[in-house]
């Protein structure tokens, strides 16, 4: 084996036949089992993978020699011969995750156990659908990979998530950087030289919540992302739900209101036009122009704009207008969430994004409206909670997804 990258693409090589091909698949299954279940003995691997003891012993030893698996010594047993226990080497294989948001980029490096090894944020960034912006994204990623402190040949995959509609199978965004005949996946792989997965940002956050949040024992989860836009991620029967073309979750574009506000998607009356962070920002600016009192007036007069984060901070500082706008959004989105509750009957609804930072100002009206408009029989079994994940959730989630794809989970 000349490199870890070569090892993980061997199973796709049509020239490999017979025992060599079979052993490559078994090795991947050993790694996948350890990634999910942690340290184990040879007998446990034999039982779980239904492979003979001699074969498992030989292949695990090869993985030890390749510095992918570590022999952790003898394990204590009630009696008899003590077996050796094996686990994944923490410094053998890494994955990169990149989140491209409207006003920042975030990067992480994770190991095989999904631990974040390196994290970085570029807050001096604005997402624009222009070639110059995409060039900057590529340059930023190249710089991060080369300066993260991890050997490039140990980074086996890069997960890339971006706001808007994304088809992971095609490797394309259908909102940003659509002019090239090449997909984003193809372009990034050529530039970075690493296997790439393209994913939607909300689905990536949803997967991070499901995998590393408090919902590990649940198999049906809805993640409601209320940032400057509105979207949902769905876990059904323990798996991310994509829909036919990978576009499931465009919750913010349900035509929920009879208004004349044109949404970013080009249609009128979408949920996003009333309850998104951008909608709240626009309402705040209009109210200030009307002369409504707020502690944000001076800031608006300086900048001619107010960010949703400033409105949340003002609400926590008892600014009545900010509180009213956030509560109004919570009530309206709660009515829409009632539709989701009645349709999907989830175990848990997790609320994340900028507006989750508003705490009870958003959650109390949201839950009240959901209770009012959903069926009690369905609603009473649904738990609600605010996201506990960090701002790196999108990058972390997509790093987990590229890991799963490469090691075959």
Short mmCIF file of C-alpha atoms in Angstrom, two decimals, residues 1 150 167 179 235 256 300 325 371 402:
data_model
loop_
_atom_site.label_atom_id
_atom_site.label_comp_id
_atom_site.label_asym_id
_atom_site.label_seq_id
_atom_site.Cartn_x
_atom_site.Cartn_y
_atom_site.Cartn_z
CA UNK A 1 0.00 0.00 0.00
CA UNK A 150 -2.04 17.67 9.30
CA UNK A 167 -27.69 17.71 -4.85
CA UNK A 179 -22.50 28.70 -14.64
CA UNK A 235 -33.57 12.10 10.12
CA UNK A 256 -47.44 30.22 3.77
CA UNK A 300 -28.99 51.94 12.21
CA UNK A 325 -40.23 41.04 16.19
CA UNK A 371 -49.39 23.25 20.38
CA UNK A 402 -17.50 12.38 3.98
#
